[in-house]
Amino acid sequence: MGLGDLLLWAFRAAHRADKRRAARYRRAAAAQQRAAVAQQRAAAQTQRLMAAAERKLERNDRTLQTQMERLVRTRHRDQMILDRRAGLPADPKKRMLTSAEVSAEAKALIKETLEHLDQLSGDDRGRRPGESMADWLARVKG
């Protein structure tokens, strides 16, 4: 084996080592990129879940508000009927509630009810009125 063969062998060995190193770096970069993409997908999925949960909570809040307003109107109407039966004078202008008044009374009743339920549970894990899903999760998990 001559000096030329030895040099050729050394250069080929170095070239093979360079190719292996480059392949190793490419694999590492690809794995890192796959991990980043997976992390982005997980974050996007979490955002979608949080948005869906937020919409559901808002829908539940609106439904609760509507039901409570219906109960307030029913209670007010029943009180007017009882007053008429008792022979009390009926002033229609005094007895009429605006939608803002009904809504405010319903909100107050909801708040009072939720506070009472929160006191009964004692662990402060319930969602507070107007609290977003992210804020609730941060408070409960933190």
CSV table of N, CA and C in Angstrom, one decimal:
chain,number,residue,atom,x,y,z
A,1,MET,N,0.9,-1.2,0.0
A,1,MET,CA,0.0,0.0,0.0
A,1,MET,C,0.9,1.2,0.0
A,2,GLY,N,0.6,2.1,-1.0
A,2,GLY,CA,1.5,3.3,-1.1
A,2,GLY,C,0.9,4.5,-0.4
A,3,LEU,N,1.6,5.5,-0.4
A,3,LEU,CA,1.2,6.8,0.2
A,3,LEU,C,-0.1,7.3,-0.4
A,4,GLY,N,-0.2,7.2,-1.7
A,4,GLY,CA,-1.4,7.6,-2.4
A,4,GLY,C,-2.7,6.8,-1.9
A,5,ASP,N,-2.5,5.5,-1.8
A,5,ASP,CA,-3.6,4.7,-1.3
A,5,ASP,C,-3.9,5.1,0.1
A,6,LEU,N,-2.9,5.3,0.9
A,6,LEU,CA,-3.2,5.7,2.3
A,6,LEU,C,-3.9,7.0,2.4
A,7,LEU,N,-3.5,8.0,1.6
A,7,LEU,CA,-4.2,9.3,1.6
A,7,LEU,C,-5.6,9.1,1.1
A,8,LEU,N,-5.8,8.3,0.1
A,8,LEU,CA,-7.1,8.1,-0.5
A,8,LEU,C,-8.0,7.5,0.6
A,9,TRP,N,-7.5,6.5,1.3
A,9,TRP,CA,-8.2,5.8,2.4
A,9,TRP,C,-8.6,6.8,3.5
A,10,ALA,N,-7.6,7.7,3.9
A,10,ALA,CA,-7.9,8.7,4.9
A,10,ALA,C,-8.9,9.7,4.5
A,11,PHE,N,-8.8,10.2,3.2
A,11,PHE,CA,-9.8,11.1,2.7
A,11,PHE,C,-11.2,10.5,2.6
A,12,ARG,N,-11.3,9.3,2.2
A,12,ARG,CA,-12.6,8.6,2.1
A,12,ARG,C,-13.2,8.4,3.5
A,13,ALA,N,-12.3,8.0,4.5
A,13,ALA,CA,-12.8,7.8,5.9
A,13,ALA,C,-13.3,9.2,6.4
A,14,ALA,N,-12.6,10.2,6.1
A,14,ALA,CA,-13.0,11.6,6.6
A,14,ALA,C,-14.3,11.9,5.9
A,15,HIS,N,-14.5,11.6,4.6
A,15,HIS,CA,-15.7,12.0,3.9
A,15,HIS,C,-16.9,11.2,4.5
A,16,ARG,N,-16.6,9.9,4.7
A,16,ARG,CA,-17.7,9.0,5.3
A,16,ARG,C,-18.1,9.6,6.7
A,17,ALA,N,-17.1,10.0,7.5
A,17,ALA,CA,-17.4,10.6,8.8
A,17,ALA,C,-18.2,11.9,8.7
A,18,ASP,N,-17.9,12.7,7.7
A,18,ASP,CA,-18.6,13.9,7.5
A,18,ASP,C,-20.1,13.6,7.0
A,19,LYS,N,-20.2,12.6,6.2
A,19,LYS,CA,-21.6,12.3,5.7
A,19,LYS,C,-22.4,11.7,6.9
A,20,ARG,N,-21.8,10.9,7.8
A,20,ARG,CA,-22.5,10.4,9.0
A,20,ARG,C,-22.9,11.6,9.9
A,21,ARG,N,-22.0,12.5,10.1
A,21,ARG,CA,-22.2,13.6,11.0
A,21,ARG,C,-23.4,14.5,10.4
A,22,ALA,N,-23.3,14.7,9.1
A,22,ALA,CA,-24.4,15.5,8.5
A,22,ALA,C,-25.7,14.8,8.6
A,23,ALA,N,-25.7,13.5,8.4
A,23,ALA,CA,-27.0,12.7,8.5
A,23,ALA,C,-27.5,12.8,9.9
A,24,ARG,N,-26.6,12.7,10.9
A,24,ARG,CA,-27.0,12.8,12.3
A,24,ARG,C,-27.6,14.1,12.6
A,25,TYR,N,-27.0,15.2,12.1
A,25,TYR,CA,-27.5,16.6,12.3
A,25,TYR,C,-28.9,16.7,11.6
A,26,ARG,N,-29.0,16.2,10.4
A,26,ARG,CA,-30.3,16.2,9.7
A,26,ARG,C,-31.4,15.5,10.5
A,27,ARG,N,-31.1,14.3,11.0
A,27,ARG,CA,-32.1,13.6,11.8
A,27,ARG,C,-32.4,14.4,13.1
A,28,ALA,N,-31.4,14.9,13.7
A,28,ALA,CA,-31.7,15.7,15.0
A,28,ALA,C,-32.6,16.9,14.6
A,29,ALA,N,-32.3,17.6,13.5
A,29,ALA,CA,-33.1,18.8,13.2
A,29,ALA,C,-34.5,18.4,12.8
A,30,ALA,N,-34.6,17.3,12.1
A,30,ALA,CA,-36.0,16.8,11.7
A,30,ALA,C,-36.8,16.4,13.0
A,31,ALA,N,-36.1,15.7,13.9
A,31,ALA,CA,-36.8,15.4,15.2
A,31,ALA,C,-37.2,16.6,16.0
A,32,GLN,N,-36.3,17.6,16.0
A,32,GLN,CA,-36.6,18.9,16.7
A,32,GLN,C,-37.8,19.6,16.0
A,33,GLN,N,-37.8,19.5,14.7
A,33,GLN,CA,-38.9,20.2,14.0
A,33,GLN,C,-40.2,19.4,14.2
A,34,ARG,N,-40.2,18.1,14.2
A,34,ARG,CA,-41.4,17.3,14.5
A,34,ARG,C,-41.9,17.6,15.9
A,35,ALA,N,-41.0,17.8,16.9
A,35,ALA,CA,-41.4,18.1,18.2
A,35,ALA,C,-42.0,19.5,18.3
A,36,ALA,N,-41.5,20.4,17.5
A,36,ALA,CA,-42.1,21.8,17.5
A,36,ALA,C,-43.5,21.7,16.9
A,37,VAL,N,-43.6,21.0,15.8
A,37,VAL,CA,-44.9,20.9,15.2
A,37,VAL,C,-45.9,20.2,16.1
A,38,ALA,N,-45.5,19.2,16.8
A,38,ALA,CA,-46.4,18.5,17.7
A,38,ALA,C,-46.8,19.4,18.8
A,39,GLN,N,-45.9,20.2,19.3
A,39,GLN,CA,-46.2,21.2,20.4
A,39,GLN,C,-47.2,22.3,19.9
A,40,GLN,N,-47.0,22.7,18.6
A,40,GLN,CA,-47.9,23.7,18.1
A,40,GLN,C,-49.3,23.1,17.9
A,41,ARG,N,-49.3,21.8,17.5
A,41,ARG,CA,-50.6,21.1,17.3
A,41,ARG,C,-51.3,21.0,18.7
A,42,ALA,N,-50.6,20.6,19.7
A,42,ALA,CA,-51.1,20.5,21.0
A,42,ALA,C,-51.7,21.8,21.5
A,43,ALA,N,-50.9,22.9,21.3
A,43,ALA,CA,-51.3,24.2,21.7
A,43,ALA,C,-52.6,24.6,20.9
A,44,ALA,N,-52.7,24.3,19.6
A,44,ALA,CA,-53.8,24.7,18.9
A,44,ALA,C,-55.1,23.9,19.3
A,45,GLN,N,-54.8,22.6,19.6
A,45,GLN,CA,-55.9,21.8,20.1
A,45,GLN,C,-56.4,22.3,21.5
A,46,THR,N,-55.5,22.7,22.3
A,46,THR,CA,-55.9,23.3,23.6
A,46,THR,C,-56.7,24.5,23.4
A,47,GLN,N,-56.3,25.4,22.5
A,47,GLN,CA,-57.0,26.6,22.2
A,47,GLN,C,-58.4,26.3,21.7
A,48,ARG,N,-58.5,25.3,20.8
A,48,ARG,CA,-59.8,24.9,20.3
A,48,ARG,C,-60.7,24.4,21.5
A,49,LEU,N,-60.2,23.6,22.3
A,49,LEU,CA,-60.9,23.1,23.5
A,49,LEU,C,-61.4,24.2,24.4
A,50,MET,N,-60.4,25.1,24.7
A,50,MET,CA,-60.7,26.3,25.6
A,50,MET,C,-61.8,27.2,24.9
A,51,ALA,N,-61.7,27.4,23.6
A,51,ALA,CA,-62.7,28.2,23.0
A,51,ALA,C,-64.1,27.5,23.0
A,52,ALA,N,-64.1,26.2,22.8
A,52,ALA,CA,-65.4,25.5,22.8
A,52,ALA,C,-66.0,25.5,24.3
A,53,ALA,N,-65.1,25.4,25.2
A,53,ALA,CA,-65.6,25.4,26.6
A,53,ALA,C,-66.1,26.8,27.0
A,54,GLU,N,-65.4,27.8,26.5
A,54,GLU,CA,-65.8,29.2,26.8
A,54,GLU,C,-67.2,29.5,26.1
A,55,ARG,N,-67.4,29.0,24.9
A,55,ARG,CA,-68.7,29.2,24.3
A,55,ARG,C,-69.8,28.4,25.0
A,56,LYS,N,-69.5,27.2,25.5
A,56,LYS,CA,-70.4,26.5,26.3
A,56,LYS,C,-70.8,27.2,27.6
A,57,LEU,N,-69.8,27.7,28.2
A,57,LEU,CA,-70.0,28.5,29.5
A,57,LEU,C,-70.9,29.7,29.2
A,58,GLU,N,-70.6,30.4,28.1
A,58,GLU,CA,-71.4,31.6,27.8
A,58,GLU,C,-72.8,31.2,27.5
A,59,ARG,N,-73.0,30.1,26.7
A,59,ARG,CA,-74.3,29.7,26.4
A,59,ARG,C,-75.1,29.3,27.7
A,60,ASN,N,-74.4,28.6,28.6
A,60,ASN,CA,-75.0,28.2,29.9
A,60,ASN,C,-75.4,29.4,30.7
A,61,ASP,N,-74.5,30.4,30.7
A,61,ASP,CA,-74.8,31.7,31.4
A,61,ASP,C,-76.0,32.4,30.8
A,62,ARG,N,-76.1,32.4,29.5
A,62,ARG,CA,-77.2,33.1,28.9
A,62,ARG,C,-78.5,32.3,29.2
A,63,THR,N,-78.4,31.0,29.1
A,63,THR,CA,-79.6,30.2,29.4
A,63,THR,C,-80.1,30.4,30.9
A,64,LEU,N,-79.1,30.4,31.8
A,64,LEU,CA,-79.4,30.6,33.2
A,64,LEU,C,-80.1,32.0,33.4
A,65,GLN,N,-79.5,33.0,32.7
A,65,GLN,CA,-80.0,34.4,32.8
A,65,GLN,C,-81.5,34.4,32.3
A,66,THR,N,-81.7,33.7,31.1
A,66,THR,CA,-83.1,33.7,30.5
A,66,THR,C,-84.1,33.0,31.5
A,67,GLN,N,-83.7,31.9,32.0
A,67,GLN,CA,-84.5,31.2,32.9
A,67,GLN,C,-84.8,32.0,34.2
A,68,MET,N,-83.8,32.6,34.7
A,68,MET,CA,-84.0,33.4,35.9
A,68,MET,C,-84.9,34.6,35.6
A,69,GLU,N,-84.8,35.3,34.4
A,69,GLU,CA,-85.6,36.4,34.1
A,69,GLU,C,-87.1,35.9,34.0
A,70,ARG,N,-87.3,34.7,33.4
A,70,ARG,CA,-88.6,34.1,33.3
A,70,ARG,C,-89.2,33.9,34.7
A,71,LEU,N,-88.4,33.4,35.6
A,71,LEU,CA,-88.9,33.3,37.0
A,71,LEU,C,-89.2,34.6,37.7
A,72,VAL,N,-88.4,35.6,37.4
A,72,VAL,CA,-88.7,36.9,38.0
A,72,VAL,C,-90.0,37.5,37.5
A,73,ARG,N,-90.2,37.4,36.2
A,73,ARG,CA,-91.5,37.9,35.6
A,73,ARG,C,-92.7,37.1,36.2
A,74,THR,N,-92.5,35.8,36.3
A,74,THR,CA,-93.6,34.9,36.9
A,74,THR,C,-93.9,35.3,38.3
A,75,ARG,N,-92.8,35.5,39.1
A,75,ARG,CA,-93.0,35.9,40.5
A,75,ARG,C,-93.7,37.2,40.6
A,76,HIS,N,-93.3,38.2,39.7
A,76,HIS,CA,-93.9,39.5,39.8
A,76,HIS,C,-95.4,39.4,39.4
A,77,ARG,N,-95.7,38.6,38.3
A,77,ARG,CA,-97.0,38.5,37.9
A,77,ARG,C,-97.9,37.8,39.0
A,78,ASP,N,-97.3,36.8,39.6
A,78,ASP,CA,-98.1,36.1,40.7
A,78,ASP,C,-98.3,37.1,41.9
A,79,GLN,N,-97.3,37.9,42.2
A,79,GLN,CA,-97.5,38.9,43.2
A,79,GLN,C,-98.6,39.9,42.9
A,80,MET,N,-98.7,40.3,41.6
A,80,MET,CA,-99.8,41.2,41.2
A,80,MET,C,-101.2,40.5,41.3
A,81,ILE,N,-101.2,39.3,41.0
A,81,ILE,CA,-102.5,38.5,41.1
A,81,ILE,C,-102.9,38.4,42.6
A,82,LEU,N,-101.9,38.1,43.5
A,82,LEU,CA,-102.2,38.0,44.9
A,82,LEU,C,-102.7,39.4,45.4
A,83,ASP,N,-102.0,40.5,45.0
A,83,ASP,CA,-102.4,41.8,45.4
A,83,ASP,C,-103.9,42.1,45.0
A,84,ARG,N,-104.2,41.8,43.8
A,84,ARG,CA,-105.6,42.0,43.3
A,84,ARG,C,-106.6,41.2,44.1
A,85,ARG,N,-106.2,40.0,44.4
A,85,ARG,CA,-107.2,39.1,45.2
A,85,ARG,C,-107.3,39.7,46.6
A,86,ALA,N,-106.3,40.3,47.1
A,86,ALA,CA,-106.3,40.9,48.5
A,86,ALA,C,-107.1,42.2,48.5
A,87,GLY,N,-107.4,42.7,47.3
A,87,GLY,CA,-108.1,44.0,47.2
A,87,GLY,C,-107.3,45.2,47.2
A,88,LEU,N,-106.0,45.1,47.1
A,88,LEU,CA,-105.1,46.2,47.0
A,88,LEU,C,-105.3,47.0,45.7
A,89,PRO,N,-105.1,48.3,45.8
A,89,PRO,CA,-105.2,49.1,44.5
A,89,PRO,C,-104.1,48.7,43.5
A,90,ALA,N,-104.4,48.6,42.3
A,90,ALA,CA,-103.4,48.2,41.3
A,90,ALA,C,-103.1,49.4,40.4
A,91,ASP,N,-101.8,49.8,40.5
A,91,ASP,CA,-101.3,50.9,39.6
A,91,ASP,C,-100.5,50.2,38.5
A,92,PRO,N,-101.0,50.1,37.3
A,92,PRO,CA,-100.2,49.4,36.2
A,92,PRO,C,-98.9,50.0,36.0
A,93,LYS,N,-98.7,51.4,36.0
A,93,LYS,CA,-97.4,52.0,35.7
A,93,LYS,C,-96.4,51.6,36.8
A,94,LYS,N,-96.9,51.5,38.0
A,94,LYS,CA,-96.0,51.2,39.1
A,94,LYS,C,-95.6,49.7,39.1
A,95,ARG,N,-96.5,48.9,38.6
A,95,ARG,CA,-96.3,47.4,38.5
A,95,ARG,C,-95.5,47.0,37.3
A,96,MET,N,-95.3,47.8,36.3
A,96,MET,CA,-94.6,47.4,35.1
A,96,MET,C,-93.1,47.4,35.4
A,97,LEU,N,-92.5,46.3,35.0
A,97,LEU,CA,-91.0,46.2,35.2
A,97,LEU,C,-90.4,46.4,33.8
A,98,THR,N,-89.4,47.1,33.6
A,98,THR,CA,-88.7,47.2,32.4
A,98,THR,C,-87.8,46.0,32.3
A,99,SER,N,-87.3,45.7,31.0
A,99,SER,CA,-86.5,44.5,30.8
A,99,SER,C,-85.1,44.7,31.6
A,100,ALA,N,-84.7,45.9,31.7
A,100,ALA,CA,-83.4,46.2,32.4
A,100,ALA,C,-83.6,45.8,33.9
A,101,GLU,N,-84.8,46.2,34.5
A,101,GLU,CA,-85.0,45.9,35.9
A,101,GLU,C,-85.1,44.4,36.1
A,102,VAL,N,-85.8,43.7,35.2
A,102,VAL,CA,-86.0,42.3,35.3
A,102,VAL,C,-84.6,41.6,35.2
A,103,SER,N,-83.8,42.1,34.2
A,103,SER,CA,-82.4,41.5,34.0
A,103,SER,C,-81.6,41.8,35.2
A,104,ALA,N,-81.6,43.0,35.8
A,104,ALA,CA,-80.8,43.3,37.0
A,104,ALA,C,-81.3,42.4,38.2
A,105,GLU,N,-82.5,42.2,38.4
A,105,GLU,CA,-83.0,41.4,39.5
A,105,GLU,C,-82.6,39.9,39.3
A,106,ALA,N,-82.7,39.5,38.0
A,106,ALA,CA,-82.2,38.1,37.7
A,106,ALA,C,-80.8,37.9,38.0
A,107,LYS,N,-79.9,38.9,37.6
A,107,LYS,CA,-78.5,38.8,37.8
A,107,LYS,C,-78.2,38.8,39.3
A,108,ALA,N,-78.9,39.6,40.1
A,108,ALA,CA,-78.7,39.6,41.5
A,108,ALA,C,-79.1,38.3,42.1
A,109,LEU,N,-80.2,37.7,41.7
A,109,LEU,CA,-80.6,36.4,42.2
A,109,LEU,C,-79.6,35.3,41.8
A,110,ILE,N,-79.1,35.3,40.6
A,110,ILE,CA,-78.1,34.4,40.2
A,110,ILE,C,-76.8,34.5,41.0
A,111,LYS,N,-76.4,35.7,41.2
A,111,LYS,CA,-75.2,36.0,42.0
A,111,LYS,C,-75.4,35.4,43.4
A,112,GLU,N,-76.5,35.8,44.0
A,112,GLU,CA,-76.8,35.3,45.4
A,112,GLU,C,-76.9,33.8,45.5
A,113,THR,N,-77.5,33.2,44.5
A,113,THR,CA,-77.6,31.7,44.5
A,113,THR,C,-76.2,31.1,44.4
A,114,LEU,N,-75.4,31.6,43.4
A,114,LEU,CA,-74.1,31.0,43.2
A,114,LEU,C,-73.2,31.2,44.5
A,115,GLU,N,-73.3,32.4,45.1
A,115,GLU,CA,-72.5,32.6,46.3
A,115,GLU,C,-73.0,31.6,47.4
A,116,HIS,N,-74.3,31.4,47.5
A,116,HIS,CA,-74.8,30.4,48.5
A,116,HIS,C,-74.3,29.0,48.2
A,117,LEU,N,-74.3,28.6,47.0
A,117,LEU,CA,-73.8,27.3,46.6
A,117,LEU,C,-72.3,27.2,46.9
A,118,ASP,N,-71.6,28.2,46.6
A,118,ASP,CA,-70.1,28.3,46.8
A,118,ASP,C,-69.8,28.1,48.3
A,119,GLN,N,-70.7,28.8,49.2
A,119,GLN,CA,-70.5,28.7,50.6
A,119,GLN,C,-70.8,27.3,51.1
A,120,LEU,N,-71.8,26.6,50.5
A,120,LEU,CA,-72.2,25.3,50.9
A,120,LEU,C,-71.1,24.3,50.5
A,121,SER,N,-70.4,24.5,49.3
A,121,SER,CA,-69.4,23.5,48.9
A,121,SER,C,-68.1,23.7,49.7
A,122,GLY,N,-67.8,25.0,50.0
A,122,GLY,CA,-66.7,25.2,50.9
A,122,GLY,C,-65.3,25.1,50.3
A,123,ASP,N,-65.2,24.5,49.1
A,123,ASP,CA,-63.8,24.3,48.6
A,123,ASP,C,-63.4,25.4,47.6
A,124,ASP,N,-64.3,26.3,47.2
A,124,ASP,CA,-64.0,27.4,46.3
A,124,ASP,C,-63.6,27.0,45.0
A,125,ARG,N,-64.1,25.9,44.5
A,125,ARG,CA,-63.7,25.4,43.2
A,125,ARG,C,-64.7,25.7,42.1
A,126,GLY,N,-65.8,26.3,42.5
A,126,GLY,CA,-66.8,26.6,41.5
A,126,GLY,C,-66.4,27.8,40.6
A,127,ARG,N,-67.0,27.9,39.4
A,127,ARG,CA,-66.7,29.1,38.6
A,127,ARG,C,-67.5,30.3,39.1
A,128,ARG,N,-66.9,31.4,39.2
A,128,ARG,CA,-67.5,32.6,39.7
A,128,ARG,C,-68.2,33.3,38.5
A,129,PRO,N,-69.3,34.1,38.8
A,129,PRO,CA,-70.0,34.7,37.7
A,129,PRO,C,-69.1,35.6,36.9
A,130,GLY,N,-69.1,35.5,35.6
A,130,GLY,CA,-68.3,36.3,34.7
A,130,GLY,C,-66.9,35.9,34.6
A,131,GLU,N,-66.5,34.8,35.3
A,131,GLU,CA,-65.1,34.3,35.2
A,131,GLU,C,-64.9,33.5,34.0
A,132,SER,N,-63.8,33.8,33.2
A,132,SER,CA,-63.5,33.0,32.0
A,132,SER,C,-63.0,31.6,32.4
A,133,MET,N,-63.0,30.7,31.4
A,133,MET,CA,-62.6,29.4,31.6
A,133,MET,C,-61.1,29.4,31.9
A,134,ALA,N,-60.3,30.2,31.3
A,134,ALA,CA,-58.8,30.3,31.5
A,134,ALA,C,-58.6,30.8,33.0
A,135,ASP,N,-59.3,31.8,33.4
A,135,ASP,CA,-59.2,32.3,34.8
A,135,ASP,C,-59.6,31.3,35.8
A,136,TRP,N,-60.7,30.6,35.5
A,136,TRP,CA,-61.1,29.5,36.4
A,136,TRP,C,-60.1,28.4,36.6
A,137,LEU,N,-59.6,28.0,35.4
A,137,LEU,CA,-58.5,26.9,35.4
A,137,LEU,C,-57.3,27.3,36.2
A,138,ALA,N,-56.9,28.6,36.0
A,138,ALA,CA,-55.7,29.1,36.7
A,138,ALA,C,-55.9,29.1,38.2
A,139,ARG,N,-57.2,29.5,38.6
A,139,ARG,CA,-57.5,29.7,40.0
A,139,ARG,C,-57.6,28.3,40.7
A,140,VAL,N,-58.2,27.4,40.0
A,140,VAL,CA,-58.5,26.0,40.6
A,140,VAL,C,-57.2,25.2,40.6
A,141,LYS,N,-56.4,25.3,39.5
A,141,LYS,CA,-55.2,24.5,39.5
A,141,LYS,C,-54.0,25.1,40.3
A,142,GLY,N,-54.1,26.4,40.4
A,142,GLY,CA,-53.0,27.1,41.1
A,142,GLY,C,-52.9,27.0,42.5
